[in-house]
Short mmCIF file of C-alpha atoms in Angstrom, two decimals:
data_model
loop_
_atom_site.label_atom_id
_atom_site.label_comp_id
_atom_site.label_asym_id
_atom_site.label_seq_id
_atom_site.Cartn_x
_atom_site.Cartn_y
_atom_site.Cartn_z
CA MET A 1 90.45 151.01 -108.32
CA ASN A 2 92.39 150.30 -105.19
CA TYR A 3 94.17 147.04 -104.37
CA GLU A 4 95.71 146.14 -101.03
CA ASN A 5 96.01 143.28 -98.46
CA PRO A 6 95.50 144.65 -94.95
CA GLU A 7 96.67 142.54 -92.03
CA ILE A 8 93.98 140.25 -90.66
CA PRO A 9 93.94 140.00 -86.83
CA GLU A 10 94.96 136.65 -85.30
CA GLY A 11 92.68 134.27 -83.48
CA ILE A 12 89.50 134.42 -85.57
CA ASN A 13 89.78 130.88 -86.93
CA VAL A 14 91.03 129.24 -83.74
CA THR A 15 89.40 129.00 -80.35
CA PRO A 16 91.64 130.34 -77.58
CA GLU A 17 91.06 127.54 -75.07
CA HIS A 18 93.94 125.87 -73.28
CA PRO A 19 94.28 122.29 -74.60
CA LEU A 20 94.91 120.87 -71.12
CA LYS A 21 91.69 122.36 -69.81
CA GLU A 22 89.70 120.85 -72.66
CA PHE A 23 91.51 117.55 -72.11
CA ALA A 24 90.65 117.46 -68.40
CA VAL A 25 86.99 118.36 -68.91
CA LEU A 26 86.53 115.80 -71.68
CA LEU A 27 88.39 113.04 -69.86
CA VAL A 28 86.36 113.41 -66.69
CA GLY A 29 83.11 113.74 -68.61
CA VAL A 30 83.63 110.76 -70.90
CA SER A 31 84.94 108.53 -68.10
CA THR A 32 81.93 109.34 -65.94
CA ALA A 33 79.58 108.57 -68.80
CA ILE A 34 81.26 105.21 -69.39
CA VAL A 35 81.14 104.28 -65.71
CA VAL A 36 77.44 105.14 -65.56
CA ALA A 37 76.72 103.19 -68.75
CA VAL A 38 78.67 100.11 -67.62
CA VAL A 39 76.99 100.14 -64.20
CA ALA A 40 73.54 100.44 -65.78
CA LEU A 41 74.26 97.68 -68.31
CA SER A 42 75.74 95.44 -65.63
CA LEU A 43 72.70 95.84 -63.42
CA LEU A 44 70.35 95.18 -66.32
CA ALA A 45 72.26 92.16 -67.64
CA GLY A 46 72.68 90.79 -64.12
CA TYR A 47 68.96 91.16 -63.52
CA MET A 48 67.88 89.62 -66.83
CA VAL A 49 70.27 86.68 -66.63
CA ARG A 50 68.69 85.49 -63.38
CA PHE A 51 65.69 84.42 -65.43
CA VAL A 52 67.79 81.83 -67.24
CA PRO A 53 66.76 78.48 -65.69
CA PHE A 54 69.55 76.66 -63.85
CA ALA A 55 69.03 73.62 -66.09
CA GLN A 56 69.86 75.79 -69.11
CA GLU A 57 72.98 76.99 -67.37
CA GLN A 58 74.03 73.39 -66.71
CA ALA A 59 73.44 72.47 -70.34
CA LEU A 60 75.54 75.46 -71.38
CA ALA A 61 78.32 74.44 -69.00
CA SER A 62 78.41 70.84 -70.28
CA ARG A 63 78.49 72.04 -73.87
CA ALA A 64 81.14 74.66 -73.24
CA GLY A 65 83.76 71.98 -72.63
CA THR A 66 85.50 72.38 -69.32
CA LEU A 67 88.64 71.85 -67.37
CA TRP A 68 87.76 68.54 -65.74
CA GLN A 69 86.23 66.70 -68.68
CA GLY A 70 88.14 63.61 -69.61
CA VAL A 71 90.27 63.71 -66.45
CA VAL A 72 90.50 60.20 -64.96
CA LEU A 73 91.01 60.30 -61.20
CA ASP A 74 93.03 57.62 -59.40
CA GLU A 75 91.73 55.99 -56.20
CA GLU A 76 93.30 58.52 -53.84
CA ALA A 77 91.98 61.46 -55.80
CA GLN A 78 88.55 59.86 -55.93
CA SER A 79 88.39 59.55 -52.17
CA LYS A 80 89.41 63.19 -51.84
CA GLN A 81 86.75 64.22 -54.29
CA HIS A 82 84.20 62.20 -52.29
CA TYR A 83 85.19 63.96 -49.11
CA LEU A 84 84.98 67.39 -50.79
CA GLN A 85 81.61 66.54 -52.32
CA SER A 86 80.22 65.45 -48.95
CA LEU A 87 81.55 68.64 -47.35
CA ALA A 88 79.82 70.65 -50.08
CA ASP A 89 76.58 68.70 -49.57
CA ARG A 90 76.65 69.30 -45.82
CA LEU A 91 77.21 73.01 -46.32
CA SER A 92 74.60 73.43 -49.03
CA VAL A 93 71.92 72.13 -46.66
CA HIS A 94 72.31 75.39 -44.73
CA MET A 95 72.42 77.59 -47.78
CA ALA A 96 68.87 77.34 -49.12
CA LEU A 97 69.82 76.53 -52.70
CA PRO A 98 66.96 77.10 -55.14
CA GLU A 99 64.96 74.14 -56.44
CA GLY A 100 66.94 72.03 -58.92
CA MET A 101 70.33 73.58 -58.16
CA THR A 102 73.07 71.06 -57.53
CA ILE A 103 76.68 71.51 -56.58
CA THR A 104 79.27 69.30 -58.27
CA VAL A 105 82.76 69.42 -56.76
CA HIS A 106 85.83 68.65 -58.82
CA TYR A 107 89.18 67.89 -57.27
CA VAL A 108 92.29 68.89 -59.23
CA ASP A 109 95.67 67.54 -58.13
CA GLU A 110 97.71 70.66 -58.79
CA PRO A 111 99.71 72.84 -56.41
CA THR A 112 97.79 76.00 -57.38
CA VAL A 113 96.37 77.65 -54.25
CA ASN A 114 92.91 78.33 -55.63
CA ALA A 115 89.25 77.40 -55.77
CA MET A 116 86.61 78.55 -58.19
CA ALA A 117 82.96 78.32 -59.07
CA THR A 118 81.94 78.11 -62.71
CA LEU A 119 78.78 77.80 -64.77
CA GLY A 120 76.38 74.97 -63.98
CA GLY A 121 77.16 74.63 -60.26
CA HIS A 122 80.65 73.22 -60.76
CA VAL A 123 83.11 74.04 -57.97
CA VAL A 124 86.79 73.31 -58.54
CA ILE A 125 89.15 72.77 -55.58
CA PHE A 126 92.90 72.52 -56.10
CA GLN A 127 95.23 70.37 -53.98
CA GLY A 128 97.29 73.48 -53.26
CA LEU A 129 94.37 74.99 -51.38
CA ILE A 130 93.89 71.85 -49.29
CA ASP A 131 97.58 71.92 -48.39
CA ALA A 132 97.29 75.56 -47.38
CA VAL A 133 94.43 75.21 -44.87
CA PRO A 134 95.02 73.97 -41.31
CA SER A 135 91.50 72.70 -40.55
CA GLU A 136 88.25 71.64 -42.15
CA ASN A 137 86.70 74.88 -40.94
CA ALA A 138 89.03 76.92 -43.11
CA LEU A 139 88.38 74.68 -46.12
CA ALA A 140 84.64 74.88 -45.46
CA MET A 141 84.86 78.67 -45.52
CA VAL A 142 86.34 78.65 -49.01
CA MET A 143 83.94 75.93 -50.15
CA ALA A 144 80.88 77.75 -48.77
CA HIS A 145 82.10 80.92 -50.42
CA GLU A 146 82.17 79.19 -53.81
CA ILE A 147 78.76 77.58 -53.20
CA ALA A 148 77.38 81.04 -52.37
CA HIS A 149 78.64 82.23 -55.78
CA VAL A 150 76.66 79.44 -57.42
CA GLN A 151 73.63 80.16 -55.25
CA HIS A 152 73.62 83.81 -56.31
CA ARG A 153 74.29 82.71 -59.90
CA HIS A 154 77.39 84.88 -60.04
CA PRO A 155 79.14 82.88 -62.79
CA ILE A 156 76.32 83.36 -65.29
CA VAL A 157 75.71 86.93 -64.11
CA ALA A 158 79.39 87.66 -64.76
CA LEU A 159 79.05 86.08 -68.19
CA GLY A 160 75.96 88.15 -68.99
CA ARG A 161 77.56 91.36 -67.74
CA GLY A 162 80.77 90.72 -69.59
CA PHE A 163 78.82 90.13 -72.76
CA ALA A 164 76.68 93.25 -72.36
CA VAL A 165 79.65 95.47 -71.57
CA ALA A 166 81.71 94.07 -74.45
CA LEU A 167 78.79 94.63 -76.81
CA ALA A 168 78.32 98.21 -75.62
CA LEU A 169 82.00 99.06 -75.93
CA SER A 170 82.28 97.50 -79.36
CA SER A 171 79.29 99.49 -80.59
CA LEU A 172 81.43 102.56 -79.93
CA SER A 173 84.14 101.14 -82.18
CA GLY A 174 83.02 103.36 -85.05
CA VAL A 175 84.36 106.37 -83.19
CA GLY A 176 87.93 107.11 -82.28
CA ASP A 177 90.84 104.84 -83.05
CA GLY A 178 93.01 102.26 -81.30
CA MET A 179 93.93 104.22 -78.23
CA MET A 180 90.37 105.43 -77.71
CA GLN A 181 89.27 101.80 -77.65
CA GLN A 182 92.00 101.03 -75.16
CA TRP A 183 90.96 103.86 -72.90
CA LEU A 184 87.27 102.99 -73.06
CA GLY A 185 88.13 99.35 -72.41
CA SER A 186 90.17 100.05 -69.28
CA VAL A 187 87.57 102.38 -67.77
CA GLY A 188 84.87 99.79 -68.47
CA MET A 189 86.96 96.98 -67.02
CA VAL A 190 87.75 98.74 -63.76
CA THR A 191 84.05 99.47 -63.29
CA SER A 192 82.95 95.90 -63.88
CA LEU A 193 85.69 94.58 -61.58
CA SER A 194 84.53 96.74 -58.71
CA PHE A 195 81.13 95.23 -59.34
CA SER A 196 82.42 91.74 -58.74
CA ARG A 197 84.03 92.85 -55.48
CA ALA A 198 80.53 93.45 -54.14
CA GLN A 199 79.66 89.88 -55.15
CA GLU A 200 82.66 88.54 -53.22
CA ALA A 201 81.58 90.35 -50.08
CA GLU A 202 78.05 89.02 -50.47
CA SER A 203 79.36 85.46 -50.85
CA ASP A 204 81.63 85.79 -47.81
CA LEU A 205 78.69 86.73 -45.62
CA ASP A 206 76.59 83.77 -46.80
CA ALA A 207 79.52 81.44 -46.30
CA LEU A 208 79.94 82.61 -42.71
CA GLN A 209 76.28 82.00 -41.99
CA ALA A 210 76.55 78.46 -43.38
CA LEU A 211 79.62 77.82 -41.22
CA GLN A 212 77.87 79.17 -38.16
CA GLN A 213 75.05 76.68 -38.68
CA GLU A 214 77.28 73.74 -39.57
CA TYR A 215 79.86 74.05 -36.80
CA GLY A 216 78.12 76.37 -34.34
CA HIS A 217 80.92 78.91 -34.68
CA VAL A 218 83.07 80.55 -37.36
CA GLY A 219 86.42 79.92 -35.69
CA GLY A 220 89.19 78.99 -38.10
CA ALA A 221 87.37 80.55 -41.02
CA GLU A 222 89.97 83.26 -41.44
CA ALA A 223 92.87 80.74 -41.42
CA PHE A 224 93.15 80.60 -45.20
CA PHE A 225 93.22 84.36 -45.55
CA GLU A 226 95.85 84.60 -42.83
CA TYR A 227 97.88 82.07 -44.76
CA VAL A 228 97.57 84.30 -47.83
CA MET A 229 98.68 87.33 -45.81
CA ASP A 230 101.73 85.59 -44.34
CA GLY A 231 102.84 83.32 -47.14
CA GLY A 232 101.91 85.37 -50.16
CA HIS A 233 101.81 82.29 -52.41
CA TRP A 234 98.53 83.58 -53.68
CA LEU A 235 99.18 85.79 -56.69
CA GLU A 236 97.38 88.85 -55.50
CA PRO A 237 97.06 91.79 -57.86
CA PRO A 238 96.60 95.30 -56.41
CA ALA A 239 93.25 95.76 -54.69
CA LEU A 240 91.82 97.98 -57.43
CA LEU A 241 92.34 95.39 -60.14
CA SER A 242 91.59 92.29 -58.10
CA THR A 243 88.20 90.62 -58.23
CA HIS A 244 88.63 89.63 -54.60
CA PRO A 245 88.26 92.22 -51.87
CA GLY A 246 91.42 93.03 -49.99
CA THR A 247 92.47 90.07 -47.82
CA GLU A 248 92.70 92.29 -44.75
CA ASP A 249 89.14 93.46 -45.28
CA ARG A 250 87.97 89.87 -45.49
CA ILE A 251 89.72 88.82 -42.28
CA GLU A 252 88.26 91.85 -40.57
CA ARG A 253 84.81 90.94 -41.81
CA ILE A 254 85.14 87.36 -40.52
CA ARG A 255 86.28 88.61 -37.11
CA ALA A 256 83.40 91.06 -36.93
CA PHE A 257 80.99 88.21 -37.68
CA ALA A 258 82.65 86.10 -34.97
CA ARG A 259 82.21 88.92 -32.44
CA GLU A 260 78.52 89.20 -33.27
CA HIS A 261 78.03 85.44 -32.90
CA PRO A 262 80.11 84.47 -29.86
CA ALA A 263 80.66 80.72 -29.61
CA VAL A 264 80.61 78.84 -26.29
CA ASN A 265 83.25 76.30 -27.09
CA PRO A 266 84.77 76.82 -30.54
CA LYS A 267 86.37 73.55 -31.60
CA LEU A 268 88.15 73.13 -34.91
CA VAL A 269 87.50 70.03 -36.96
CA PRO A 270 90.73 68.61 -38.38
CA LEU A 271 90.99 67.58 -42.00
CA PRO A 272 90.67 63.82 -42.54
CA THR A 273 93.97 61.98 -42.76
CA GLY A 274 95.34 61.54 -46.25
CA MET A 275 94.22 64.96 -47.43
CA MET B 1 77.83 142.57 -95.07
CA ILE B 2 77.09 141.48 -98.61
CA VAL B 3 78.29 137.99 -99.47
CA THR B 4 78.16 136.66 -103.02
CA ASN B 5 79.79 133.90 -104.97
CA ILE B 6 80.05 135.91 -108.15
CA GLU B 7 82.74 138.44 -108.74
CA VAL B 8 80.58 141.53 -108.83
CA ILE B 9 77.76 142.85 -106.77
CA PRO B 10 75.01 143.84 -109.21
CA GLY B 11 74.11 147.50 -108.98
CA LYS B 12 77.13 148.38 -106.85
CA THR B 13 80.65 149.43 -107.70
CA VAL B 14 83.67 147.93 -105.98
CA ILE B 15 85.99 150.73 -104.92
CA LYS B 16 88.61 148.79 -103.01
CA HIS B 17 89.90 145.18 -103.08
CA LEU B 18 91.21 143.98 -99.71
CA GLY B 19 92.39 140.47 -100.46
CA ILE B 20 91.43 137.02 -99.30
CA VAL B 21 89.55 136.40 -96.07
CA ASN B 22 88.64 132.96 -94.81
CA GLY B 23 86.88 131.06 -92.07
CA ASN B 24 87.24 127.46 -91.03
CA THR B 25 85.76 125.13 -88.45
CA VAL B 26 85.84 121.46 -87.51
CA ARG B 27 82.87 120.08 -85.67
CA ALA B 28 81.60 116.68 -84.59
CA LYS B 29 78.35 115.20 -83.35
CA HIS B 30 78.20 113.07 -80.21
CA ALA B 31 78.67 109.31 -80.36
CA GLY B 32 74.92 108.62 -80.16
CA ARG B 33 74.43 110.43 -83.46
CA ASP B 34 77.29 108.50 -85.03
CA ILE B 35 75.73 105.20 -83.99
CA MET B 36 72.29 106.29 -85.25
CA ALA B 37 73.88 107.28 -88.56
CA SER B 38 75.50 103.87 -88.90
CA PHE B 39 72.08 102.27 -88.40
CA LYS B 40 70.57 104.64 -90.92
CA ASN B 41 73.13 103.41 -93.43
CA ILE B 42 71.25 100.11 -93.49
CA PHE B 43 67.93 101.63 -94.50
CA GLY B 44 69.15 104.65 -96.42
CA GLY B 45 67.64 108.12 -96.28
CA GLU B 46 68.74 111.45 -94.94
CA LEU B 47 71.14 111.48 -92.03
CA LYS B 48 69.49 114.36 -90.17
CA GLY B 49 72.21 114.61 -87.55
CA TYR B 50 74.92 115.00 -90.15
CA THR B 51 72.87 117.43 -92.27
CA GLU B 52 72.54 119.56 -89.16
CA LEU B 53 76.25 119.20 -88.47
CA LEU B 54 77.18 120.40 -91.95
CA GLN B 55 74.79 123.31 -91.70
CA GLU B 56 76.18 124.43 -88.34
CA SER B 57 79.73 124.12 -89.64
CA ARG B 58 78.96 126.05 -92.79
CA GLU B 59 77.34 128.87 -90.84
CA GLU B 60 80.23 129.05 -88.43
CA ALA B 61 82.83 129.09 -91.22
CA LEU B 62 80.94 131.88 -93.02
CA GLN B 63 80.61 133.78 -89.75
CA ARG B 64 84.33 133.64 -89.14
CA MET B 65 85.06 134.72 -92.70
CA ILE B 66 82.74 137.71 -92.26
CA GLU B 67 84.41 138.52 -88.96
CA GLN B 68 87.78 138.70 -90.74
CA ALA B 69 86.32 140.91 -93.48
CA GLN B 70 84.87 143.28 -90.89
CA ALA B 71 88.18 143.40 -89.04
CA ILE B 72 89.93 144.79 -92.14
CA GLY B 73 87.21 147.29 -92.92
CA ALA B 74 85.38 145.55 -95.79
CA ASN B 75 81.65 145.74 -96.34
CA ALA B 76 81.27 142.87 -98.81
CA VAL B 77 82.85 139.53 -99.68
CA VAL B 78 82.73 138.40 -103.29
CA ASN B 79 83.55 135.15 -105.09
CA VAL B 80 83.02 133.04 -101.97
CA ARG B 81 84.03 129.36 -102.25
CA PHE B 82 83.47 126.45 -99.86
CA SER B 83 85.85 123.59 -99.44
CA THR B 84 85.63 120.52 -97.22
CA SER B 85 88.09 117.88 -96.16
CA SER B 86 87.89 114.70 -94.14
CA ILE B 87 90.20 115.09 -91.18
CA ALA B 88 88.57 112.76 -88.69
CA ALA B 89 85.84 110.19 -89.12
CA GLY B 90 82.50 111.61 -88.01
CA ALA B 91 83.70 115.21 -88.06
CA ALA B 92 82.93 117.90 -90.63
CA GLU B 93 85.55 120.39 -91.66
CA LEU B 94 84.23 123.39 -93.54
CA PHE B 95 86.36 126.07 -95.03
CA ALA B 96 85.01 129.25 -96.65
CA TYR B 97 87.04 131.91 -98.43
CA GLY B 98 86.46 134.91 -100.64
CA THR B 99 87.79 138.34 -101.50
CA ALA B 100 86.92 141.14 -99.10
CA VAL B 101 85.95 144.34 -100.92
CA VAL B 102 84.58 147.77 -100.17
CA VAL B 103 81.56 148.78 -102.24
CA GLU B 104 79.98 152.20 -102.34
CA MET C 1 97.70 96.37 -69.33
CA ASN C 2 100.05 98.37 -67.12
CA LEU C 3 102.70 98.52 -69.82
CA ASP C 4 100.13 99.71 -72.35
CA LEU C 5 99.07 102.40 -69.92
CA ILE C 6 102.64 103.58 -69.43
CA VAL C 7 103.31 103.68 -73.18
CA PHE C 8 100.06 105.54 -73.65
CA LEU C 9 100.88 108.14 -70.97
CA VAL C 10 104.41 108.62 -72.30
CA LEU C 11 103.09 109.16 -75.84
CA LEU C 12 100.49 111.56 -74.49
CA VAL C 13 103.08 113.66 -72.64
CA LEU C 14 105.54 113.57 -75.56
CA GLY C 15 102.73 114.52 -77.96
CA TYR C 16 101.68 117.40 -75.75
CA VAL C 17 105.15 118.84 -75.13
CA PHE C 18 106.52 118.52 -78.66
CA GLY C 19 103.18 119.30 -80.30
CA GLN C 20 102.82 122.56 -78.38
CA ILE C 21 106.41 123.58 -79.10
CA ALA C 22 106.06 122.77 -82.81
CA GLU C 23 102.77 124.62 -83.10
CA LYS C 24 104.04 127.76 -81.34
CA ARG C 25 107.18 127.80 -83.48
CA HIS C 26 105.19 127.27 -86.67
CA PHE C 27 102.76 130.09 -85.92
CA LYS C 28 105.63 132.42 -85.10
CA SER C 29 107.36 131.64 -88.39
CA ILE C 30 104.08 131.99 -90.33
CA ILE C 31 103.46 135.45 -88.87
CA GLU C 32 107.02 136.57 -89.65
CA ARG C 33 106.94 135.32 -93.23
CA GLU C 34 103.48 136.79 -93.81
CA LYS C 35 104.90 140.18 -92.85
CA ALA C 36 107.82 139.70 -95.23
CA LEU C 37 105.54 138.70 -98.11
CA ARG C 38 102.91 141.33 -97.46
CA ASP C 39 103.65 143.11 -100.75
CA VAL C 40 102.58 140.08 -102.83
CA LEU C 41 98.82 140.64 -102.97
CA CYS C 42 96.28 137.82 -103.13
CA PHE C 43 92.77 137.94 -104.55
CA ASN C 44 90.40 135.24 -105.63
CA GLU C 45 88.69 137.17 -108.40
CA ARG C 46 89.12 135.71 -111.85
CA HIS C 47 89.38 139.02 -113.63
CA ILE C 48 92.84 140.56 -113.59
CA PRO C 49 92.51 144.35 -113.87
CA ASP C 50 94.42 146.11 -116.61
CA LEU C 51 97.23 147.77 -114.68
CA GLY C 52 99.77 147.92 -117.47
CA PRO C 53 101.69 145.30 -119.47
CA ALA C 54 102.24 142.05 -117.59
CA ASP C 55 102.91 138.30 -117.97
CA THR C 56 100.86 135.68 -116.15
CA THR C 57 101.82 132.27 -114.83
CA LEU C 58 100.39 129.59 -112.57
CA VAL C 59 101.86 129.41 -109.07
CA ALA C 60 101.07 126.88 -106.33
CA GLY C 61 102.07 125.93 -102.81
CA SER C 62 101.20 122.90 -100.75
CA VAL C 63 101.79 121.44 -97.30
CA VAL C 64 100.93 118.34 -95.27
CA VAL C 65 100.72 118.78 -91.51
CA SER C 66 100.00 116.06 -88.98
CA ILE C 67 98.38 116.36 -85.61
CA ASP C 68 100.17 115.21 -82.44
CA TYR C 69 99.19 112.24 -80.27
CA PHE C 70 97.81 114.39 -77.47
CA LYS C 71 95.54 116.43 -79.72
CA ARG C 72 94.39 113.34 -81.55
CA PHE C 73 93.34 111.81 -78.25
CA VAL C 74 91.51 114.99 -77.22
CA ALA C 75 89.83 115.06 -80.63
CA GLY C 76 88.79 111.43 -80.14
CA LEU C 77 87.15 112.31 -76.84
CA ARG C 78 85.54 115.35 -78.45
CA ASN C 79 84.15 113.10 -81.16
CA LEU C 80 82.25 111.15 -78.49
CA VAL C 81 80.77 114.28 -76.94
CA GLY C 82 80.31 116.40 -80.05
CA GLY C 83 81.02 120.07 -80.60
CA ARG C 84 83.87 122.12 -81.96
CA MET C 85 87.18 120.33 -82.38
CA ASN C 86 89.68 122.97 -81.35
CA ALA C 87 92.57 120.58 -81.84
CA TYR C 88 91.96 120.30 -85.57
CA GLU C 89 91.09 123.96 -86.12
CA SER C 90 94.56 125.22 -85.32
CA LEU C 91 95.98 122.47 -87.54
CA LEU C 92 93.87 123.61 -90.48
CA GLU C 93 94.75 127.23 -89.87
CA ARG C 94 98.46 126.35 -89.95
CA ALA C 95 98.14 124.25 -93.09
CA ARG C 96 96.14 126.85 -94.99
CA ARG C 97 98.40 129.75 -94.14
CA GLU C 98 101.53 127.73 -94.84
CA ALA C 99 100.26 126.66 -98.28
CA THR C 100 99.34 130.25 -99.14
CA LEU C 101 102.77 131.42 -98.01
CA ARG C 102 104.54 128.89 -100.20
CA MET C 103 102.45 129.98 -103.14
CA LYS C 104 103.39 133.59 -102.44
CA GLU C 105 107.05 132.62 -102.16
CA GLU C 106 106.89 131.05 -105.60
CA ALA C 107 105.16 134.15 -106.96
CA ARG C 108 107.83 136.40 -105.43
CA ALA C 109 110.59 134.23 -106.90
CA ARG C 110 109.08 134.76 -110.34
CA GLY C 111 108.90 138.50 -109.81
CA ALA C 112 105.12 138.73 -109.40
CA THR C 113 103.43 141.45 -107.40
CA SER C 114 99.97 139.88 -107.13
CA VAL C 115 98.22 136.51 -107.42
CA TRP C 116 94.74 136.21 -108.86
CA ASN C 117 91.96 133.64 -108.75
CA VAL C 118 93.54 131.97 -105.71
CA ARG C 119 91.98 128.60 -104.90
CA LEU C 120 92.50 126.48 -101.82
CA GLU C 121 91.93 122.76 -101.96
CA THR C 122 92.30 120.17 -99.27
CA ALA C 123 93.80 116.95 -100.52
CA SER C 124 93.78 113.63 -98.72
CA ILE C 125 96.85 111.50 -99.23
CA TYR C 126 97.26 109.81 -95.86
CA LYS C 127 94.78 107.57 -94.15
CA GLY C 128 95.52 105.45 -91.10
CA ALA C 129 94.66 101.82 -90.58
CA ARG C 130 91.14 102.58 -89.48
CA GLN C 131 90.52 105.41 -91.95
CA ASP C 132 91.38 107.86 -89.21
CA VAL C 133 93.18 110.70 -90.84
CA GLY C 134 94.85 113.03 -88.40
CA SER C 135 96.74 115.03 -90.99
CA VAL C 136 95.66 117.75 -93.40
CA GLU C 137 96.95 118.47 -96.86
CA VAL C 138 96.27 121.88 -98.40
CA VAL C 139 97.08 123.08 -101.89
CA ALA C 140 96.90 126.77 -102.76
CA TYR C 141 97.15 127.90 -106.37
CA GLY C 142 96.48 130.96 -108.45
CA THR C 143 97.60 133.03 -111.41
CA ALA C 144 100.53 135.31 -110.70
CA ARG C 145 100.74 138.68 -112.45
CA ILE C 146 104.31 139.62 -113.33
CA PRO C 147 104.67 143.28 -114.43
CA ARG C 148 106.82 143.56 -117.53
#
């Protein structure tokens, strides 16, 4: 009988692959898969959600409980809201809103330089925005942009997409741990944000067409964006993370539209006194 | 290569004992399989994906153990044992070890 | 979100650098000590051959090794794709060899020349918040033969 322990060569139980190489391959592969999945889900959810009747969306919006509910406007604010509503009504005539879709404008007396469109055709305009624009044309550009969001049903599409993406990412929660979730979440978020940038561009174009028909030209439309560029009061995150396309791109797009549709005598309409 | 999990090989005589050889592997299935398995947990039944995973892991661990035995000049491994652990959720870790011997 | 990303990247780099250094150093020390303890023989057969008068005693060695942040992240990605998890394989290899070495050290300290019926078990004493483990615990034990 013979007993011994010969030396066993190294490297049989481990795979000699450089960890950084594996890391790079996996990271690129998994990120690509997530981007593809989020894009596919977004498209699907966006497509499906268009079949929700607008009346249902309005019911959802009124039930959700919103910013303006219970706000009592004083006389001055009421007259401003009237003016904004009539501006919205004039613009929507040119925008071919689907049957049954109505735009409700809400005026908020706060210095925030912002405007937004939410579920149920509600458009919110802040006093800060009105202060920032030099003419009605510039205000109409922002207003028409928000109406275009409603027309394309972007608020509910965003809701549907957000829901689908969140559901998909949470179904992966069984795998990996905290930081995996974080990574998956950020990749998914960047993808869905770039999606909404396409929506912004689409809305800008529709808004310009409405302005062209309302005023006969699109002069003054870029004024608000120029204000943003110069003043910088607008809290603008870096282009990659912002839902709005780069301000420069938007001004460029407006100017390109103006070149294509030359106006004979572009005249700016001033804002009514008291605004 | 003769592999047994008893200490002798019937009909053969061990002429040399070469010590412990082992093989280990950690493998996982893709996320789709993990999600399917979590659904299957509702209805019960065999988790085919995981059965397959264990089988692949076991074969690989044995293969590596045999590779070690061959590298030190053995022609049989006796008294083979398997051991598993749970390192990561959804991954199978299989570990096989035995004593490499030379039989005539 | 940006702060999270920075913390994440810093942990990843730290995990990679220190993890690689620790692993290289550990493997080097394992190989050296294995050479030094080569004369303590290990077998997993139950039957101890009659090689003269001897005493027997139980010897054991155990170790708990954790994986680094970088490798855990790579393993998490690998878990999505499927396949062999290289990150954990080297961890297991380290743990197993270290436990065996400690068992041999105990055997040597007691004057043994061989260890019989060696068994390796993986224990599980640490689990993270989400049942993610990330560390391995190995116990090696056997019967040492001490020539009289």
